[in-house]
mmCIF file of C-alpha atoms and ligand atoms in Angstrom:
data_model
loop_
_atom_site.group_PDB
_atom_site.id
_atom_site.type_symbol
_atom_site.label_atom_id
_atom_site.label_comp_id
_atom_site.label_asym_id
_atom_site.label_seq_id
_atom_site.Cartn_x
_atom_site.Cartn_y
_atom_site.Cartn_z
ATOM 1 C CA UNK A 1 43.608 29.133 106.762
ATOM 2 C CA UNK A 2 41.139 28.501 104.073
ATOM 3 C CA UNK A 3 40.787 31.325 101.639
ATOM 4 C CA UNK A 4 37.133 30.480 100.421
ATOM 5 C CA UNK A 5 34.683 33.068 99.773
ATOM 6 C CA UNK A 6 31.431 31.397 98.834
ATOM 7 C CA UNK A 7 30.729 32.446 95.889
ATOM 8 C CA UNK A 8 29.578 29.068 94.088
ATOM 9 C CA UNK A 9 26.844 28.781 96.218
ATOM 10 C CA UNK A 10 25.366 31.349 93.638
ATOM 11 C CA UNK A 11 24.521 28.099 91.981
ATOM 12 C CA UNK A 12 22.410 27.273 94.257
ATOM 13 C CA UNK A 13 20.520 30.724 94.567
ATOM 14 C CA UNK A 14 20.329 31.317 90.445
ATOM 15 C CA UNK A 15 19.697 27.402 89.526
ATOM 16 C CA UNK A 16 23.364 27.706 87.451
ATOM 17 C CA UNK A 17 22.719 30.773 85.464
ATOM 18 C CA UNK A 18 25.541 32.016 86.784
ATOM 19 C CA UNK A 19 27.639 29.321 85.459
ATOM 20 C CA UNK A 20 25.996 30.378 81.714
ATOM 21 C CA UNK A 21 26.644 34.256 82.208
ATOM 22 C CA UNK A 22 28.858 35.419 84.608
ATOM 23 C CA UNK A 23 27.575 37.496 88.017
ATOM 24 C CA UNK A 24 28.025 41.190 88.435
ATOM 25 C CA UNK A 25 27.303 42.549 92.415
ATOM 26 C CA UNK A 26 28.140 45.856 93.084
ATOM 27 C CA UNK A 27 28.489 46.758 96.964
ATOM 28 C CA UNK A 28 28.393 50.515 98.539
ATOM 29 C CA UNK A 29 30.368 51.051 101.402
ATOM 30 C CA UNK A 30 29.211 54.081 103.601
ATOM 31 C CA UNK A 31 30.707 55.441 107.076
ATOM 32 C CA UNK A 32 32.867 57.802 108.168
ATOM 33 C CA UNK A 33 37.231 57.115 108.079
ATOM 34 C CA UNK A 34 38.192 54.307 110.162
ATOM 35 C CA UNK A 35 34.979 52.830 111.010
ATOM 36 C CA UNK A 36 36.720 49.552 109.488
ATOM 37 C CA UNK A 37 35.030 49.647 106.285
ATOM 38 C CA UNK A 38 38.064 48.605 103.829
ATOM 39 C CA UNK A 39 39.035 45.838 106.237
ATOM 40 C CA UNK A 40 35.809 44.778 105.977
ATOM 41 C CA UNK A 41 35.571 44.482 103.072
ATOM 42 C CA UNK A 42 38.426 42.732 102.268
ATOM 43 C CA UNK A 43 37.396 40.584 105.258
ATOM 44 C CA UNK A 44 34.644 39.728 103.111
ATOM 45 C CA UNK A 45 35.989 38.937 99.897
ATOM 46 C CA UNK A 46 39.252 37.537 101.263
ATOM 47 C CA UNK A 47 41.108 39.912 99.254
ATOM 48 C CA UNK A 48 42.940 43.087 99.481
ATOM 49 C CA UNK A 49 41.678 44.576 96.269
ATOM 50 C CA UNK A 50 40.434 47.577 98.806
ATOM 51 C CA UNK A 51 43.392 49.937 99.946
ATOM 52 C CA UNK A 52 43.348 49.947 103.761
ATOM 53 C CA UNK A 53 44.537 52.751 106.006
ATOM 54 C CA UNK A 54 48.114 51.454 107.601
ATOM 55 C CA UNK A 55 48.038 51.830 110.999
ATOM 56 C CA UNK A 56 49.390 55.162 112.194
ATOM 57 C CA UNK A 57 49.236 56.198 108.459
ATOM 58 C CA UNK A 58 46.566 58.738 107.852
ATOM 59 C CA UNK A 59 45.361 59.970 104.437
ATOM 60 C CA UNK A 60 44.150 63.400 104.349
ATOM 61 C CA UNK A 61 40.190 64.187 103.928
ATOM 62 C CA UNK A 62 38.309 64.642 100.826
ATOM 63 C CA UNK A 63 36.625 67.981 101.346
ATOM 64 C CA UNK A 64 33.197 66.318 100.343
ATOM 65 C CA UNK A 65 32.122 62.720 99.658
ATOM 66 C CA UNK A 66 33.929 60.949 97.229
ATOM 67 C CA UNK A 67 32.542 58.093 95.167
ATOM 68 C CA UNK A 68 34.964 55.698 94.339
ATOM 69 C CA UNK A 69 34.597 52.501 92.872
ATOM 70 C CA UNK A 70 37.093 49.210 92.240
ATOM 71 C CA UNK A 71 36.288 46.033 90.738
ATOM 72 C CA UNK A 72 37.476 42.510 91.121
ATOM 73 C CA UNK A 73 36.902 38.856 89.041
ATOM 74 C CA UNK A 74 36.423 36.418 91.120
ATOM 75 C CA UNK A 75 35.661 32.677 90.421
ATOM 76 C CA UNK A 76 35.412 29.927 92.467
ATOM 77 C CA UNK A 77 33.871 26.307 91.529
ATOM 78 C CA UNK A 78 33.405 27.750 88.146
ATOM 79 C CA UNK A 79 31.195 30.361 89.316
ATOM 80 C CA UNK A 80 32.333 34.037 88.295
ATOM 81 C CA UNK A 81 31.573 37.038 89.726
ATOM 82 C CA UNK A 82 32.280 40.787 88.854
ATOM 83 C CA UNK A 83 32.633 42.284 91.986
ATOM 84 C CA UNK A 84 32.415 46.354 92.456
ATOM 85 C CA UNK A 85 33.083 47.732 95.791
ATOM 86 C CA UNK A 86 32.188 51.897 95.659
ATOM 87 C CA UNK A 87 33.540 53.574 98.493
ATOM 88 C CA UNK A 88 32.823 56.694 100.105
ATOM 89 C CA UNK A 89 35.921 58.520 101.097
ATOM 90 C CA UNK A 90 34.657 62.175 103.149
ATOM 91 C CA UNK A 91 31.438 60.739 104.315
ATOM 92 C CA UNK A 92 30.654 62.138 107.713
ATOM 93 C CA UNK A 93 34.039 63.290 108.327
ATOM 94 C CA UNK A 94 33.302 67.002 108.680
ATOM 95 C CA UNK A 95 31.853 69.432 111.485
ATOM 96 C CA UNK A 96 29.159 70.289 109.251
ATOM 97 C CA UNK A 97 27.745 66.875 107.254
ATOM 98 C CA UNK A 98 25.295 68.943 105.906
ATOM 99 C CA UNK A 99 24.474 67.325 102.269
ATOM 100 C CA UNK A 100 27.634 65.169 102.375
ATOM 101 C CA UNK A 101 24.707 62.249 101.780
ATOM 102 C CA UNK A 102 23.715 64.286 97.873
ATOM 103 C CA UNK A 103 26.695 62.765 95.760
ATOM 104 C CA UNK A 104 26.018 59.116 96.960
ATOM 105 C CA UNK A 105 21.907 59.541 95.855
ATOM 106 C CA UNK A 106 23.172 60.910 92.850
ATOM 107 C CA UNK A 107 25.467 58.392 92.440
ATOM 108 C CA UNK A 108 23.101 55.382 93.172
ATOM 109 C CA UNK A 109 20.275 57.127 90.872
ATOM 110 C CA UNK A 110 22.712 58.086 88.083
ATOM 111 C CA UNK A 111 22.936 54.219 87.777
ATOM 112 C CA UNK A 112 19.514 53.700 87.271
ATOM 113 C CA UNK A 113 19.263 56.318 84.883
ATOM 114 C CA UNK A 114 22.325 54.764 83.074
ATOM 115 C CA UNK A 115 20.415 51.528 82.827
ATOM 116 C CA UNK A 116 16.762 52.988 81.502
ATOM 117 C CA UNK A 117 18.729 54.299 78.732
ATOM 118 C CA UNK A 118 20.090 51.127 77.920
ATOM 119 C CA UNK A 119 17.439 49.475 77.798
ATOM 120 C CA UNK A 120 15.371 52.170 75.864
ATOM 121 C CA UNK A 121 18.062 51.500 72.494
ATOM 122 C CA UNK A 122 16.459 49.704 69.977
ATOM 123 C CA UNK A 123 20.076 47.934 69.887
ATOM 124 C CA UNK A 124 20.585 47.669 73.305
ATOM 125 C CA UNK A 125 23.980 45.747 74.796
ATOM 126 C CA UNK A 126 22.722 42.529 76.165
ATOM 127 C CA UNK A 127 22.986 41.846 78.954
ATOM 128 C CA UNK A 128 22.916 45.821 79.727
ATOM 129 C CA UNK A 129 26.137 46.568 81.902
ATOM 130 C CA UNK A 130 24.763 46.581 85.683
ATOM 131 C CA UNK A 131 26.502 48.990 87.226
ATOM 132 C CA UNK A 132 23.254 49.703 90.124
ATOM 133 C CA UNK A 133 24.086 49.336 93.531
ATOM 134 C CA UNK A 134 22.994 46.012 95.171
ATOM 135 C CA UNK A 135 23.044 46.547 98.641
ATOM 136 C CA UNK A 136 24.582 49.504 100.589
ATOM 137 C CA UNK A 137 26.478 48.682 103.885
ATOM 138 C CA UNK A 138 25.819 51.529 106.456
ATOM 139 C CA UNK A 139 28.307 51.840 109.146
ATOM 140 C CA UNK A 140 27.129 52.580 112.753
ATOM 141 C CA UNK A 141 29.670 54.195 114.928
ATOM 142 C CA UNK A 142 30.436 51.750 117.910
ATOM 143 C CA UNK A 143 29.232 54.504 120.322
ATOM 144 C CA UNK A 144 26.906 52.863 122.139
ATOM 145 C CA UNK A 145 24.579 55.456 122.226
ATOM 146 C CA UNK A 146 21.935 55.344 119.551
ATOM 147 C CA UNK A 147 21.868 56.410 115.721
ATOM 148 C CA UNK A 148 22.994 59.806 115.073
ATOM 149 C CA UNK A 149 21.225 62.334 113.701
ATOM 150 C CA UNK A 150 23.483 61.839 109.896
ATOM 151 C CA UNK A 151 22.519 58.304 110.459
ATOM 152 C CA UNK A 152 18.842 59.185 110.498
ATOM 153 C CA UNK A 153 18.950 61.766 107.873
ATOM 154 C CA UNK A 154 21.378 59.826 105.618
ATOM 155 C CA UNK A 155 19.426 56.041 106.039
ATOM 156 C CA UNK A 156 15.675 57.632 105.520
ATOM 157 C CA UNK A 157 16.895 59.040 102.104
ATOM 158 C CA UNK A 158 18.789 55.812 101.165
ATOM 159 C CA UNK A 159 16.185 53.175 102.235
ATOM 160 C CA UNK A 160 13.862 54.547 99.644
ATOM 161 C CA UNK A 161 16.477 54.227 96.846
ATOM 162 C CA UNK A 162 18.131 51.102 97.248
ATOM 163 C CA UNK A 163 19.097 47.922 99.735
ATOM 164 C CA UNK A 164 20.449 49.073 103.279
ATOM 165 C CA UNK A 165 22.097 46.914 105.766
ATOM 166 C CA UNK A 166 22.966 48.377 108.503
ATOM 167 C CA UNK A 167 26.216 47.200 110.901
ATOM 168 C CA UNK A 168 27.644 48.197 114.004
ATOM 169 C CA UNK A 169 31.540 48.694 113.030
ATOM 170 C CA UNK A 170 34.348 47.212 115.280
ATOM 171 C CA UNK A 171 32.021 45.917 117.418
ATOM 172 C CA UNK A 172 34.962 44.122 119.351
ATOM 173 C CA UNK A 173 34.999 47.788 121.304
ATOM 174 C CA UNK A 174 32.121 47.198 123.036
ATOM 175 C CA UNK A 175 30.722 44.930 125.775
ATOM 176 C CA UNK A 176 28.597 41.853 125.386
ATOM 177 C CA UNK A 177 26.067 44.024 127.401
ATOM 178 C CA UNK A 178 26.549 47.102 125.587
ATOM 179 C CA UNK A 179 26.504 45.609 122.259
ATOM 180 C CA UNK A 180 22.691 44.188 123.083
ATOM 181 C CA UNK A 181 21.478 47.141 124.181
ATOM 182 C CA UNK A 182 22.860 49.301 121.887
ATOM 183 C CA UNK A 183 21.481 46.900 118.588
ATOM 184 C CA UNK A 184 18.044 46.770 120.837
ATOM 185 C CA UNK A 185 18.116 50.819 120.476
ATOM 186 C CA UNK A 186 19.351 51.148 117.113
ATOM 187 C CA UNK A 187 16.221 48.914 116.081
ATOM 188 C CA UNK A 188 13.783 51.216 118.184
ATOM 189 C CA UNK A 189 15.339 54.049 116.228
ATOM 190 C CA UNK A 190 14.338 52.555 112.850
ATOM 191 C CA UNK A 191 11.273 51.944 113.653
ATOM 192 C CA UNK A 192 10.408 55.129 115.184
ATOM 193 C CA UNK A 193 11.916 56.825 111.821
ATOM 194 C CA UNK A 194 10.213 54.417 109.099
ATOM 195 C CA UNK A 195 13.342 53.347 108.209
ATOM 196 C CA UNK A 196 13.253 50.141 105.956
ATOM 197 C CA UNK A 197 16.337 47.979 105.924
ATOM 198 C CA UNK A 198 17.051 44.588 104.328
ATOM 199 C CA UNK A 199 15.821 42.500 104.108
ATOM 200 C CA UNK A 200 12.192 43.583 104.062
ATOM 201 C CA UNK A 201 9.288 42.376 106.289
ATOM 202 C CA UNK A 202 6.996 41.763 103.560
ATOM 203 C CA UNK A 203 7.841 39.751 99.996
ATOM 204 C CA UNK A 204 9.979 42.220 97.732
ATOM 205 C CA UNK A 205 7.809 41.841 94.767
ATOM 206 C CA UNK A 206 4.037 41.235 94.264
ATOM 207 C CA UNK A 207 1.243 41.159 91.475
ATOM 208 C CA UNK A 208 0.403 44.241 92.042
ATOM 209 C CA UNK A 209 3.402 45.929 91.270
ATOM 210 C CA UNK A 210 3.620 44.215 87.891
ATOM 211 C CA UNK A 211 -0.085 45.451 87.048
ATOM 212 C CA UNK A 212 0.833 48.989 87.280
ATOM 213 C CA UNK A 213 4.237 48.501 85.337
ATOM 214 C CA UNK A 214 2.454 47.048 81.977
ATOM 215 C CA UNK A 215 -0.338 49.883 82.589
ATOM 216 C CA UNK A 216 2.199 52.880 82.591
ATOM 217 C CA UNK A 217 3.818 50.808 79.700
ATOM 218 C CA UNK A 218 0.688 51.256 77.742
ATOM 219 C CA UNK A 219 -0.186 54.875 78.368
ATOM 220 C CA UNK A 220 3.435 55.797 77.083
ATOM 221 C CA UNK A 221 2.788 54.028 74.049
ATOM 222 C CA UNK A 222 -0.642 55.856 73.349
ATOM 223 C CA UNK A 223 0.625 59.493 74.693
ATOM 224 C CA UNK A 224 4.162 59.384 72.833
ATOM 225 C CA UNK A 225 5.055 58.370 69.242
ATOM 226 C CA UNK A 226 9.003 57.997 69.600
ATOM 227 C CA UNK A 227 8.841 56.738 73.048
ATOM 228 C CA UNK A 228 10.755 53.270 72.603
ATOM 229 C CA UNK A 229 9.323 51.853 75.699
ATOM 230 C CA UNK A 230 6.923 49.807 73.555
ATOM 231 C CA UNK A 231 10.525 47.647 73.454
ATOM 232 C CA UNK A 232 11.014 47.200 76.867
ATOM 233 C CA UNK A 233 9.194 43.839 77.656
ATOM 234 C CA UNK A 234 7.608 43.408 80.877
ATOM 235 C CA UNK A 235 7.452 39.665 81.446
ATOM 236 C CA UNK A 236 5.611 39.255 84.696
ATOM 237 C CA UNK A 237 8.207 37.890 87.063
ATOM 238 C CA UNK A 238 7.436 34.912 89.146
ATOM 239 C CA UNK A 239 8.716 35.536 92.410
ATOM 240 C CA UNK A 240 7.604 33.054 94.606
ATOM 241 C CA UNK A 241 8.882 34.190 98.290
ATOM 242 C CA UNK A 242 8.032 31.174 100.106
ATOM 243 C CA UNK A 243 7.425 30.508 103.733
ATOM 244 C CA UNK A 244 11.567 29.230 104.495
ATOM 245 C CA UNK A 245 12.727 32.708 103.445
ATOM 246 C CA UNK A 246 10.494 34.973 105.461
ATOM 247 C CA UNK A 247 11.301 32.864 108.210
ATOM 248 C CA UNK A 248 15.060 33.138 107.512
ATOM 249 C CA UNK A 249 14.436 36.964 107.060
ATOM 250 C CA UNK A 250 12.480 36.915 110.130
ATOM 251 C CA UNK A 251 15.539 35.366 112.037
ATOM 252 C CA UNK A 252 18.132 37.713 110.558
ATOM 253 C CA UNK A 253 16.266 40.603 111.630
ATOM 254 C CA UNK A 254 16.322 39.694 114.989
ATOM 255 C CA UNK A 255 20.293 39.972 114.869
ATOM 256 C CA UNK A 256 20.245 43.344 113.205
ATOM 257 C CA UNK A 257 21.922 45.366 112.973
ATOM 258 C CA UNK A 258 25.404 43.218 112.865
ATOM 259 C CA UNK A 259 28.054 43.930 115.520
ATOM 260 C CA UNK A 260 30.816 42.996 112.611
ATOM 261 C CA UNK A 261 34.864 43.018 113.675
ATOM 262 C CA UNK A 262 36.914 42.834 110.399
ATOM 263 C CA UNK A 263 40.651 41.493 110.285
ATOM 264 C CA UNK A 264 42.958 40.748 107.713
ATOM 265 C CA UNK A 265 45.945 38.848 109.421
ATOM 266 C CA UNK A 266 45.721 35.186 110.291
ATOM 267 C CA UNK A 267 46.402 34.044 113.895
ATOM 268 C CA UNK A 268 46.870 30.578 114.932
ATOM 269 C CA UNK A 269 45.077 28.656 117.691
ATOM 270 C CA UNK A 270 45.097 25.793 119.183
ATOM 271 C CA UNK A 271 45.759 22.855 116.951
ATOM 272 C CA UNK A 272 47.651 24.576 114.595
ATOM 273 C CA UNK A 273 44.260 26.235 113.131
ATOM 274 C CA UNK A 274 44.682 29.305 111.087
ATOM 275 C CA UNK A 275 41.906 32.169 111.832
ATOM 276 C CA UNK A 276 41.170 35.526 110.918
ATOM 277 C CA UNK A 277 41.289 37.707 114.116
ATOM 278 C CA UNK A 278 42.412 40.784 116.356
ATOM 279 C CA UNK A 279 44.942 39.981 119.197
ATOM 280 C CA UNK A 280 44.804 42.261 122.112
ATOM 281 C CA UNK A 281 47.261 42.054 125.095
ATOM 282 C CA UNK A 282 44.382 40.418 126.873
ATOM 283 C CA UNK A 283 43.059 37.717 123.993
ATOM 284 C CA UNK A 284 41.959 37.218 120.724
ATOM 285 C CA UNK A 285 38.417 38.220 118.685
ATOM 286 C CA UNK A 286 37.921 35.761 116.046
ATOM 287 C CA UNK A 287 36.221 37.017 112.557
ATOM 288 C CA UNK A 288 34.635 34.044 111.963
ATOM 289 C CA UNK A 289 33.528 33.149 115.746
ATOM 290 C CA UNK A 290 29.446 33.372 115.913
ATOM 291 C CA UNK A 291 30.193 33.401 119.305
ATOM 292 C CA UNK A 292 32.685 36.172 119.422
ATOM 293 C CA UNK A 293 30.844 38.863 116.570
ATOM 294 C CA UNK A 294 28.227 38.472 113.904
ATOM 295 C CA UNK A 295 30.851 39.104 111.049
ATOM 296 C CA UNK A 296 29.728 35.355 109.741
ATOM 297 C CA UNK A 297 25.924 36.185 110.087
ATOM 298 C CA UNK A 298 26.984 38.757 107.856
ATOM 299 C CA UNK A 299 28.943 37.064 105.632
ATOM 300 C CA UNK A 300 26.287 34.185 105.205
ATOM 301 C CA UNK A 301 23.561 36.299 103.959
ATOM 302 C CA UNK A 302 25.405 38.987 101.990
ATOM 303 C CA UNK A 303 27.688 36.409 100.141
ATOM 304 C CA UNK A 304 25.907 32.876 100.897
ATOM 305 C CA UNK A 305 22.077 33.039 100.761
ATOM 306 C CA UNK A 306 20.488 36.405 99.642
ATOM 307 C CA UNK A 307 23.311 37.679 96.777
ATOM 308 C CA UNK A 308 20.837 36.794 94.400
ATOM 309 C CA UNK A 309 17.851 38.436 96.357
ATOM 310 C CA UNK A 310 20.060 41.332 96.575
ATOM 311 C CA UNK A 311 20.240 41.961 92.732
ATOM 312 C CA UNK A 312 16.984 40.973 92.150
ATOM 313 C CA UNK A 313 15.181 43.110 94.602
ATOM 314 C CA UNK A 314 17.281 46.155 93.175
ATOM 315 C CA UNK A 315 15.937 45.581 89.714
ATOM 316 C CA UNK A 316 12.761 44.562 90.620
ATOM 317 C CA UNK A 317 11.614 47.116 93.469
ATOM 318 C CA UNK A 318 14.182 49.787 93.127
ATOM 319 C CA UNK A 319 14.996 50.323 89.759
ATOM 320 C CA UNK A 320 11.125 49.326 88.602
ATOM 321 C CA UNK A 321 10.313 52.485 91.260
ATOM 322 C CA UNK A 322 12.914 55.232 89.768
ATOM 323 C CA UNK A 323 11.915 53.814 86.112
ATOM 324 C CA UNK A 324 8.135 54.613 86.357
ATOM 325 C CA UNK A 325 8.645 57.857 88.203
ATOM 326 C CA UNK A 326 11.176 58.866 85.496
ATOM 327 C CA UNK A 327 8.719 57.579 82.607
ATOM 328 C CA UNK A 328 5.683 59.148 84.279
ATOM 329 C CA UNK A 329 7.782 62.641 84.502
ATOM 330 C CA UNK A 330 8.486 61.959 80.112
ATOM 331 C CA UNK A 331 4.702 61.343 79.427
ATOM 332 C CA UNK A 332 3.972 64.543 80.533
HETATM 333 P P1 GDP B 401 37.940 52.802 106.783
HETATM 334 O O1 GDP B 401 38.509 54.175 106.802
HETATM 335 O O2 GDP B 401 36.531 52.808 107.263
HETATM 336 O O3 GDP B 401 38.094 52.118 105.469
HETATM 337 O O4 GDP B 401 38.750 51.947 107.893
HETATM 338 P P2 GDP B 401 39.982 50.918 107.710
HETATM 339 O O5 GDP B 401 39.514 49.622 107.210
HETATM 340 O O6 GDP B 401 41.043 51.608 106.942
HETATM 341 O O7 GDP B 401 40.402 50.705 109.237
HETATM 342 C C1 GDP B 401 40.786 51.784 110.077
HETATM 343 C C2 GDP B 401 41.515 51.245 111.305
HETATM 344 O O8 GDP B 401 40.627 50.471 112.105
HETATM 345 C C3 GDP B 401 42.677 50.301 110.981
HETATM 346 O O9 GDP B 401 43.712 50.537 111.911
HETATM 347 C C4 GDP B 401 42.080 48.913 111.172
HETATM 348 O O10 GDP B 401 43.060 47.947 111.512
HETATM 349 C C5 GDP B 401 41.123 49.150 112.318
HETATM 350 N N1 GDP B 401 39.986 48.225 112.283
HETATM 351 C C6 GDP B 401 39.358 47.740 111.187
HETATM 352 N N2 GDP B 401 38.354 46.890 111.527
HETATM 353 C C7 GDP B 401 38.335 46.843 112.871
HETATM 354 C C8 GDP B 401 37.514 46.143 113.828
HETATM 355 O O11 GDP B 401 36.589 45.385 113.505
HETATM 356 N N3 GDP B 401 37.801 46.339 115.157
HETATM 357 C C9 GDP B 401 38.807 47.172 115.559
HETATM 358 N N4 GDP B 401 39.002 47.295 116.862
HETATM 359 N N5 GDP B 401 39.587 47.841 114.693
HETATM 360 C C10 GDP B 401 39.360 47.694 113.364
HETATM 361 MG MG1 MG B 402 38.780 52.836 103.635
#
């Protein structure tokens, strides 16, 4: 079986910057115990960096959500990348979930605020450590149902503060049929909340936004004396989003959310092929099978085609948001 993550395609999506400084992408898992996330996960990365429940083996709950984080070098084609998996051990897992969302906005937004300090230091690190979260993975109990009402509340808060993509877990539990109707009603629940997952309808970044950044930039320097945001350059990014990625985006919104089946052991088929999959008395789920779950979809976009977008959009839209709030709150 071949081992390959995809990671050197980064080339591709930074025009070899990566190859000059190496790549840090730092990935939230959320859900609550055994949706699948740690298999996933290592599913993803090929890896098993991420402890994984044994099977019959049962840890015992956190009381409240945990944030834990563990980080990996990988390099492939000469392309490295820090990776930094946060997990979310207690998440849901109680009769009352009341809150059990506050330590992961704390969490992401402590990040940002780690950052804007950073980069407020006259001798700043460079490049500043990026610890932010890139993307979030939100796990979706396979019930079949629709989103639940922690789903909701936990997604509407999260959406606002950094990248969500939502999956169905262990999708291999339900039906063809189910699965369909069950994404179909997930969707209509987004919508009818606002809920904005990525990637986003409309380009991430426009003129507009970088307008109002250099104008709170100047008021701070007028209003305050030892502000050092007079530092902090705001070179107008270029983002072109052209017409291939909307239509990409378009397309992978149509599959959302993911019906994803994670597996770490190797099976082989016919041919002597070695694939990731889940035997069953009655047959086999491949990982990697479009046809079978949308674990590659997945893995194609997170890994393959919008890493880059990922980090960017995180600096550029999230981070720019929290870091003029935060400035506007110090000018006053
Ligand atoms: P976590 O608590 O969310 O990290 O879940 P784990 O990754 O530890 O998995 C919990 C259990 O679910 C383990 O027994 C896994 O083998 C099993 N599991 C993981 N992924 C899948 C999947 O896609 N489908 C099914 N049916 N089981 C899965
Ligand atoms: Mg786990």
């Amino acid at each position: 079986g071949s081992t390959y993550v995809g990671i050197d395609t980064l080339q591709e999506q930074t025009r070899l910057r990566a190859l000059r400084r190496g790549y840090s992408f730092n990935l939230m898992v959320i859900g609550r115990s055994g949706l699948g996330k740690s298999t996933l996960v290592n599913t993803l990365f090929k890896s098993t960096t991420v402890s994984r429940r044994k099977v019959g083996n049962v840890d015992p709950l956190p009381t409240t959500t945990q944030v834990r984080h563990t980080s990996t070098a990988l390099t492939e084609g000469g392309v490295h990348l820090d990776l930094t998996i946060t997990d979310t051990p207690g998440f849901g897992d109680h009769v009352n979930n009341e809150n059990c969302w506050d330590p992961i906005v704390t969490y992401i937004e402590k990040q940002y605020e780690r950052y804007l300090e950073e980069e407020q230091k006259v001798d700043r690190l460079l490049p500043i450590p990026d610890t932010r979260i890139h993307c979030c993975l939100y796990f979706i109990s396979p019930t079949g149902h629709s989103l639940s009402s922690l789903d909701v509340e936990v997604l509407s808060r999260l959406d606002k503060i950094t990248n969500v993509i939502p999956v169905i877990a262990k999708a291999d539990t339900l039906t063809v049929e189910e699965r369909s109707a069950f994404k179909e009603r997930i969707r209509a629940d987004l919508t009818d909340h606002g809920i904005n997952i990525y990637p986003p309808t409309s380009p991430t970044t426009n003129t507009t936004t970088n307008t109002t950044t250099t104008t709170t930039n100047t008021s701070s320097t007028t209003t305050n004396d030892h502000n050092t945001t007079t530092t902090t350059t705001t070179s107008p990014k270029t983002t072109t989003t052209n017409i291939n990625d909307l239509d990409s985006n378009t397309k992978i919104r149509e599959r959302v959310p993911f019906g994803v089946v994670g597996s770490c052991v190797w099976h082989e088929v016919h041919g002597g092929r070695a694939v990731l999959g889940r035997r069953c008395s009655w047959g086999m789920v491949e990982v990697e099978n479009k046809n079978h779950n949308d674990f590659a979809y997945l893995r194609d976009m997170l890994i393959r085609t919008h890493m880059q977008d990922l980090i960017d959009s995180t600096s550029e839209r999230h981070y720019e948001n929290f870091r003029r709030v935060r400035l506007a709150k110090t000018a006053t």
